[in-house]
Amino acid sequence: MYMKIDLLKHNSTAWDNEVDRKSEWTIPATREQIKEAFLGKILIKLTPVKYAPTEWIGEVKNKNILCLASGGGQQGPILAAAGANVSVLDNSIKQLQQDKFVAERENIKLETIIGDMRNLEMFSDSFFDIIINPVSIQFIEDVQSVWSECARTLKPGGILLSAAINPLIYIFDYSDFMNKNYVLKYSIPYSDIDTFSDNEKQNFIDNKIPFEFGHSIEDIIQGQISCGFTINGFYEDNNGGKSDIDKYINSYFALSAVKASL
């Protein structure tokens, strides 16, 4: 019998667990980082190691910025400290609590919203100047809906900064991969839900591990272009030496895209 999974609910619980585990994406910005942001030095990460180029972000004072699937007290508080009007949307309550913690600690203002990155109905058309989407689209199945909502809610000429995992990572068997035995097994696009056995899925549920999806590069890049974005920046990154894969290929990449002006 095929196991039914409430993906949104499970991944929310799993990311609450990541906060408890102190995953790297859940560690709040330091006082020093916030101090630098107050002085105009904006250092945020879309991928594990490299900082996003400052020219991608530009001046943020008084701009409306959405940190999309970007809880954890990292990007949002830094941008708010630099003078932006920041909304942070995430599917994890505990991730958003990290943003609230930094905001209260540093006496800065930002809005936190529990929600699904595929549905931004709470925001009007052409509202944001910038959307920041650190590597997170691997946790949802339909990436095109994310790009469509970003295009709708960004102003003409608005900027989308996003990141993704190189889908080649998902061609390996998960259990073997975790044991550093790299066996080619799956095709792209990839889905934990469609490929795992019920026992494997139950293990993820019991251990509160997020389910993931490997989106094709075409769905990521051409998906943005199809929504009216022009790609004007790109870089690759790795996992900081935490994976043997880093020896062979950069497993992350980031994009800067601009919504077409009217």
mmCIF file of C-alpha atoms in Angstrom:
data_model
loop_
_atom_site.group_PDB
_atom_site.id
_atom_site.type_symbol
_atom_site.label_atom_id
_atom_site.label_comp_id
_atom_site.label_asym_id
_atom_site.label_seq_id
_atom_site.Cartn_x
_atom_site.Cartn_y
_atom_site.Cartn_z
ATOM 1 C CA MET A 1 0.000 0.000 0.000
ATOM 2 C CA TYR A 2 1.345 3.405 -1.019
ATOM 3 C CA MET A 3 2.057 5.539 2.030
ATOM 4 C CA LYS A 4 0.293 8.906 2.026
ATOM 5 C CA ILE A 5 2.343 11.791 3.393
ATOM 6 C CA ASP A 6 1.341 15.335 4.261
ATOM 7 C CA LEU A 7 4.550 16.784 2.834
ATOM 8 C CA LEU A 8 4.023 20.350 4.031
ATOM 9 C CA LYS A 9 3.258 19.247 7.588
ATOM 10 C CA HIS A 10 6.095 16.723 7.724
ATOM 11 C CA ASN A 11 8.757 19.096 6.407
ATOM 12 C CA SER A 12 7.564 21.751 8.844
ATOM 13 C CA THR A 13 8.088 19.315 11.724
ATOM 14 C CA ALA A 14 11.406 18.191 10.248
ATOM 15 C CA TRP A 15 12.711 21.757 10.083
ATOM 16 C CA ASP A 16 11.597 22.405 13.642
ATOM 17 C CA ASN A 17 13.809 19.418 14.416
ATOM 18 C CA GLU A 18 16.666 20.957 12.412
ATOM 19 C CA VAL A 19 16.477 23.955 14.755
ATOM 20 C CA ASP A 20 16.724 21.639 17.739
ATOM 21 C CA ARG A 21 19.724 19.959 16.073
ATOM 22 C CA LYS A 22 21.312 23.357 15.408
ATOM 23 C CA SER A 23 21.627 22.808 11.664
ATOM 24 C CA GLU A 24 23.785 25.441 9.930
ATOM 25 C CA TRP A 25 20.718 27.075 8.363
ATOM 26 C CA THR A 26 19.114 27.602 11.781
ATOM 27 C CA ILE A 27 21.910 29.494 13.559
ATOM 28 C CA PRO A 28 20.903 33.164 14.027
ATOM 29 C CA ALA A 29 23.033 36.073 12.855
ATOM 30 C CA THR A 30 25.585 37.258 15.382
ATOM 31 C CA ARG A 31 25.685 40.671 17.017
ATOM 32 C CA GLU A 32 28.744 41.462 14.913
ATOM 33 C CA GLN A 33 26.901 40.624 11.677
ATOM 34 C CA ILE A 34 23.992 42.837 12.690
ATOM 35 C CA LYS A 35 26.368 45.642 13.648
ATOM 36 C CA GLU A 36 27.985 45.448 10.215
ATOM 37 C CA ALA A 37 24.551 45.537 8.582
ATOM 38 C CA PHE A 38 23.665 48.712 10.507
ATOM 39 C CA LEU A 39 26.815 50.205 8.951
ATOM 40 C CA GLY A 40 25.714 49.143 5.460
ATOM 41 C CA LYS A 41 27.771 45.953 5.079
ATOM 42 C CA ILE A 42 25.347 43.255 3.979
ATOM 43 C CA LEU A 43 26.718 39.720 4.070
ATOM 44 C CA ILE A 44 24.110 37.030 3.435
ATOM 45 C CA LYS A 45 24.393 33.476 2.177
ATOM 46 C CA LEU A 46 22.201 31.781 -0.389
ATOM 47 C CA THR A 47 24.417 28.675 -0.400
ATOM 48 C CA PRO A 48 26.518 27.083 2.372
ATOM 49 C CA VAL A 49 29.889 28.834 1.986
ATOM 50 C CA LYS A 50 30.000 31.855 -0.312
ATOM 51 C CA TYR A 51 28.351 35.185 0.419
ATOM 52 C CA ALA A 52 26.043 36.607 -2.221
ATOM 53 C CA PRO A 53 27.813 39.386 -4.157
ATOM 54 C CA THR A 54 26.954 42.758 -2.643
ATOM 55 C CA GLU A 55 26.254 44.144 -6.114
ATOM 56 C CA TRP A 56 23.437 41.608 -6.455
ATOM 57 C CA ILE A 57 21.682 43.171 -3.469
ATOM 58 C CA GLY A 58 22.488 46.859 -3.853
ATOM 59 C CA GLU A 59 20.910 49.516 -1.648
ATOM 60 C CA VAL A 60 18.141 48.080 0.531
ATOM 61 C CA LYS A 61 17.135 51.016 2.721
ATOM 62 C CA ASN A 62 13.328 51.413 2.730
ATOM 63 C CA LYS A 63 12.916 48.642 0.148
ATOM 64 C CA ASN A 64 10.332 45.877 0.578
ATOM 65 C CA ILE A 65 12.145 42.549 0.811
ATOM 66 C CA LEU A 66 10.708 39.050 1.110
ATOM 67 C CA CYS A 67 12.939 36.369 2.634
ATOM 68 C CA LEU A 68 11.251 33.330 1.110
ATOM 69 C CA ALA A 69 11.631 29.952 2.851
ATOM 70 C CA SER A 70 14.370 31.845 4.633
ATOM 71 C CA GLY A 71 13.732 31.539 8.356
ATOM 72 C CA GLY A 72 16.522 30.866 10.811
ATOM 73 C CA GLY A 73 17.418 34.385 11.892
ATOM 74 C CA GLN A 74 20.028 34.843 9.187
ATOM 75 C CA GLN A 75 19.164 36.817 6.039
ATOM 76 C CA GLY A 76 16.056 38.587 7.353
ATOM 77 C CA PRO A 77 17.525 40.328 10.410
ATOM 78 C CA ILE A 78 20.641 41.394 8.486
ATOM 79 C CA LEU A 79 18.546 43.029 5.769
ATOM 80 C CA ALA A 80 16.243 44.629 8.348
ATOM 81 C CA ALA A 81 19.233 46.043 10.214
ATOM 82 C CA ALA A 82 20.396 47.567 6.924
ATOM 83 C CA GLY A 83 17.118 49.488 6.699
ATOM 84 C CA ALA A 84 14.857 47.266 4.605
ATOM 85 C CA ASN A 85 11.200 46.495 5.273
ATOM 86 C CA VAL A 86 11.523 42.735 5.687
ATOM 87 C CA SER A 87 8.968 39.927 5.634
ATOM 88 C CA VAL A 88 10.219 36.421 6.406
ATOM 89 C CA LEU A 89 8.059 33.517 5.217
ATOM 90 C CA ASP A 90 8.887 29.979 6.287
ATOM 91 C CA ASN A 91 7.144 26.647 6.874
ATOM 92 C CA SER A 92 8.805 26.131 10.264
ATOM 93 C CA ILE A 93 7.601 27.907 13.391
ATOM 94 C CA LYS A 94 10.920 27.336 15.139
ATOM 95 C CA GLN A 95 12.830 28.786 12.204
ATOM 96 C CA LEU A 96 10.725 31.928 12.404
ATOM 97 C CA GLN A 97 11.316 32.073 16.151
ATOM 98 C CA GLN A 98 15.004 32.490 15.361
ATOM 99 C CA ASP A 99 14.187 35.617 13.341
ATOM 100 C CA LYS A 100 12.038 36.951 16.152
ATOM 101 C CA PHE A 101 14.848 36.249 18.615
ATOM 102 C CA VAL A 102 17.361 38.325 16.656
ATOM 103 C CA ALA A 103 14.829 41.104 16.035
ATOM 104 C CA GLU A 104 14.106 41.398 19.753
ATOM 105 C CA ARG A 105 17.774 41.105 20.699
ATOM 106 C CA GLU A 106 18.829 43.869 18.306
ATOM 107 C CA ASN A 107 15.664 45.997 18.519
ATOM 108 C CA ILE A 108 14.929 45.758 14.798
ATOM 109 C CA LYS A 109 11.616 45.291 13.042
ATOM 110 C CA LEU A 110 10.635 42.488 10.695
ATOM 111 C CA GLU A 111 7.501 40.515 9.920
ATOM 112 C CA THR A 112 7.384 36.719 10.254
ATOM 113 C CA ILE A 113 4.807 34.601 8.419
ATOM 114 C CA ILE A 114 4.218 30.863 8.622
ATOM 115 C CA GLY A 115 3.434 29.660 5.119
ATOM 116 C CA ASP A 116 4.141 27.692 1.965
ATOM 117 C CA MET A 117 6.676 29.159 -0.484
ATOM 118 C CA ARG A 118 4.387 28.134 -3.358
ATOM 119 C CA ASN A 119 1.541 30.345 -2.163
ATOM 120 C CA LEU A 120 2.092 34.060 -1.527
ATOM 121 C CA GLU A 121 -1.579 35.051 -1.611
ATOM 122 C CA MET A 122 -1.091 37.236 1.472
ATOM 123 C CA PHE A 123 0.971 39.644 -0.665
ATOM 124 C CA SER A 124 -0.358 41.902 -3.409
ATOM 125 C CA ASP A 125 0.957 42.046 -6.952
ATOM 126 C CA SER A 126 4.184 44.011 -7.541
ATOM 127 C CA PHE A 127 4.798 44.577 -3.830
ATOM 128 C CA PHE A 128 8.424 43.567 -3.290
ATOM 129 C CA ASP A 129 11.624 45.123 -4.557
ATOM 130 C CA ILE A 130 13.729 42.053 -3.761
ATOM 131 C CA ILE A 131 13.023 38.394 -2.978
ATOM 132 C CA ILE A 132 15.711 36.342 -1.240
ATOM 133 C CA ASN A 133 15.309 32.571 -1.642
ATOM 134 C CA PRO A 134 18.286 30.667 -0.154
ATOM 135 C CA VAL A 135 18.656 27.018 -1.117
ATOM 136 C CA SER A 136 15.269 25.535 -0.186
ATOM 137 C CA ILE A 137 13.331 24.579 -3.324
ATOM 138 C CA GLN A 138 14.448 20.973 -2.835
ATOM 139 C CA PHE A 139 11.774 20.684 -0.167
ATOM 140 C CA ILE A 140 8.831 21.228 -2.539
ATOM 141 C CA GLU A 141 7.702 19.257 -5.573
ATOM 142 C CA ASP A 142 6.437 22.030 -7.879
ATOM 143 C CA VAL A 143 9.178 24.627 -8.314
ATOM 144 C CA GLN A 144 7.382 26.456 -11.129
ATOM 145 C CA SER A 145 4.737 27.660 -8.678
ATOM 146 C CA VAL A 146 7.487 29.349 -6.645
ATOM 147 C CA TRP A 147 8.856 31.242 -9.645
ATOM 148 C CA SER A 148 5.332 32.256 -10.703
ATOM 149 C CA GLU A 149 4.528 33.691 -7.275
ATOM 150 C CA CYS A 150 7.876 35.484 -7.144
ATOM 151 C CA ALA A 151 7.165 37.052 -10.532
ATOM 152 C CA ARG A 152 3.682 38.118 -9.446
ATOM 153 C CA THR A 153 4.734 39.741 -6.185
ATOM 154 C CA LEU A 154 7.896 41.457 -7.445
ATOM 155 C CA LYS A 155 7.759 44.952 -8.871
ATOM 156 C CA PRO A 156 8.820 45.414 -12.508
ATOM 157 C CA GLY A 157 12.589 45.566 -12.391
ATOM 158 C CA GLY A 158 12.548 43.725 -9.059
ATOM 159 C CA ILE A 159 15.275 41.257 -8.134
ATOM 160 C CA LEU A 160 15.036 37.546 -7.328
ATOM 161 C CA LEU A 161 18.072 35.979 -5.649
ATOM 162 C CA SER A 162 17.715 32.206 -5.435
ATOM 163 C CA ALA A 163 19.798 29.094 -4.939
ATOM 164 C CA ALA A 164 19.494 25.382 -5.631
ATOM 165 C CA ILE A 165 21.213 22.048 -5.227
ATOM 166 C CA ASN A 166 22.840 20.673 -8.360
ATOM 167 C CA PRO A 167 20.385 17.877 -9.287
ATOM 168 C CA LEU A 168 23.269 15.495 -10.010
ATOM 169 C CA ILE A 169 23.389 14.908 -6.252
ATOM 170 C CA TYR A 170 20.061 13.094 -6.485
ATOM 171 C CA ILE A 171 21.147 10.453 -8.991
ATOM 172 C CA PHE A 172 22.795 8.491 -6.141
ATOM 173 C CA ASP A 173 21.124 6.005 -3.837
ATOM 174 C CA TYR A 174 20.487 7.831 -0.534
ATOM 175 C CA SER A 175 21.605 5.089 1.869
ATOM 176 C CA ASP A 176 24.758 4.398 -0.121
ATOM 177 C CA PHE A 177 25.438 8.122 -0.454
ATOM 178 C CA MET A 178 25.320 8.596 3.313
ATOM 179 C CA ASN A 179 27.866 5.775 3.594
ATOM 180 C CA LYS A 180 30.126 7.389 0.953
ATOM 181 C CA ASN A 181 29.351 4.683 -1.573
ATOM 182 C CA TYR A 182 28.227 6.514 -4.678
ATOM 183 C CA VAL A 183 25.956 4.276 -6.724
ATOM 184 C CA LEU A 184 24.136 5.735 -9.728
ATOM 185 C CA LYS A 185 20.482 4.862 -9.386
ATOM 186 C CA TYR A 186 17.929 7.626 -10.059
ATOM 187 C CA SER A 187 16.975 9.968 -12.877
ATOM 188 C CA ILE A 188 16.188 13.689 -12.711
ATOM 189 C CA PRO A 189 13.732 15.124 -11.795
ATOM 190 C CA TYR A 190 13.918 13.150 -8.565
ATOM 191 C CA SER A 191 11.504 12.651 -5.649
ATOM 192 C CA ASP A 192 12.034 10.990 -2.254
ATOM 193 C CA ILE A 193 8.295 10.394 -2.153
ATOM 194 C CA ASP A 194 8.241 8.481 -5.439
ATOM 195 C CA THR A 195 11.443 6.481 -4.965
ATOM 196 C CA PHE A 196 11.614 5.550 -1.279
ATOM 197 C CA SER A 197 10.042 2.368 0.016
ATOM 198 C CA ASP A 198 7.433 2.714 2.739
ATOM 199 C CA ASN A 199 10.035 1.593 5.276
ATOM 200 C CA GLU A 200 12.442 4.313 4.120
ATOM 201 C CA LYS A 201 9.703 6.908 4.279
ATOM 202 C CA GLN A 202 8.746 5.788 7.763
ATOM 203 C CA ASN A 203 12.365 6.146 8.828
ATOM 204 C CA PHE A 204 12.345 9.769 7.635
ATOM 205 C CA ILE A 205 9.071 10.400 9.449
ATOM 206 C CA ASP A 206 10.259 8.786 12.679
ATOM 207 C CA ASN A 207 13.565 10.667 12.616
ATOM 208 C CA LYS A 208 12.050 13.958 11.428
ATOM 209 C CA ILE A 209 14.189 14.207 8.306
ATOM 210 C CA PRO A 210 12.911 16.476 5.498
ATOM 211 C CA PHE A 211 11.819 14.855 2.247
ATOM 212 C CA GLU A 212 13.535 16.305 -0.812
ATOM 213 C CA PHE A 213 13.114 16.703 -4.571
ATOM 214 C CA GLY A 214 15.792 17.081 -7.215
ATOM 215 C CA HIS A 215 14.634 19.624 -9.808
ATOM 216 C CA SER A 216 16.184 19.712 -13.248
ATOM 217 C CA ILE A 217 18.413 22.642 -14.131
ATOM 218 C CA GLU A 218 15.947 23.442 -16.898
ATOM 219 C CA ASP A 219 13.073 23.705 -14.410
ATOM 220 C CA ILE A 220 15.169 25.996 -12.253
ATOM 221 C CA ILE A 221 16.701 28.326 -14.841
ATOM 222 C CA GLN A 222 14.279 28.143 -17.751
ATOM 223 C CA GLY A 223 11.480 28.113 -15.174
ATOM 224 C CA GLN A 224 12.521 31.594 -14.048
ATOM 225 C CA ILE A 225 12.988 32.811 -17.624
ATOM 226 C CA SER A 226 9.502 31.551 -18.550
ATOM 227 C CA CYS A 227 8.067 33.730 -15.769
ATOM 228 C CA GLY A 228 9.614 36.861 -17.241
ATOM 229 C CA PHE A 229 12.959 36.921 -15.452
ATOM 230 C CA THR A 230 16.312 37.738 -17.012
ATOM 231 C CA ILE A 231 19.252 35.911 -15.435
ATOM 232 C CA ASN A 232 22.064 38.384 -14.836
ATOM 233 C CA GLY A 233 24.251 36.624 -12.280
ATOM 234 C CA PHE A 234 25.401 33.112 -11.426
ATOM 235 C CA TYR A 235 27.893 31.384 -9.133
ATOM 236 C CA GLU A 236 28.606 27.879 -7.853
ATOM 237 C CA ASP A 237 29.384 26.744 -4.318
ATOM 238 C CA ASN A 238 30.138 23.560 -2.408
ATOM 239 C CA ASN A 239 29.338 22.200 1.031
ATOM 240 C CA GLY A 240 32.490 23.451 2.673
ATOM 241 C CA GLY A 241 34.269 20.117 2.505
ATOM 242 C CA LYS A 242 31.573 18.312 4.485
ATOM 243 C CA SER A 243 30.925 15.922 1.598
ATOM 244 C CA ASP A 244 33.291 13.878 -0.564
ATOM 245 C CA ILE A 245 31.336 15.242 -3.516
ATOM 246 C CA ASP A 246 33.055 18.594 -2.925
ATOM 247 C CA LYS A 247 36.251 17.071 -4.327
ATOM 248 C CA TYR A 248 34.606 16.551 -7.684
ATOM 249 C CA ILE A 249 31.859 19.098 -8.288
ATOM 250 C CA ASN A 250 30.198 22.159 -6.796
ATOM 251 C CA SER A 251 26.883 20.873 -5.533
ATOM 252 C CA TYR A 252 25.117 24.252 -5.184
ATOM 253 C CA PHE A 253 24.516 27.258 -7.403
ATOM 254 C CA ALA A 254 22.919 30.673 -7.015
ATOM 255 C CA LEU A 255 21.144 32.945 -9.471
ATOM 256 C CA SER A 256 20.422 36.638 -9.715
ATOM 257 C CA ALA A 257 17.393 37.419 -11.870
ATOM 258 C CA VAL A 258 15.524 40.610 -12.759
ATOM 259 C CA LYS A 259 11.806 40.797 -13.493
ATOM 260 C CA ALA A 260 11.047 42.435 -16.800
ATOM 261 C CA SER A 261 10.078 46.098 -16.592
ATOM 262 C CA LEU A 262 6.794 47.266 -18.037
#
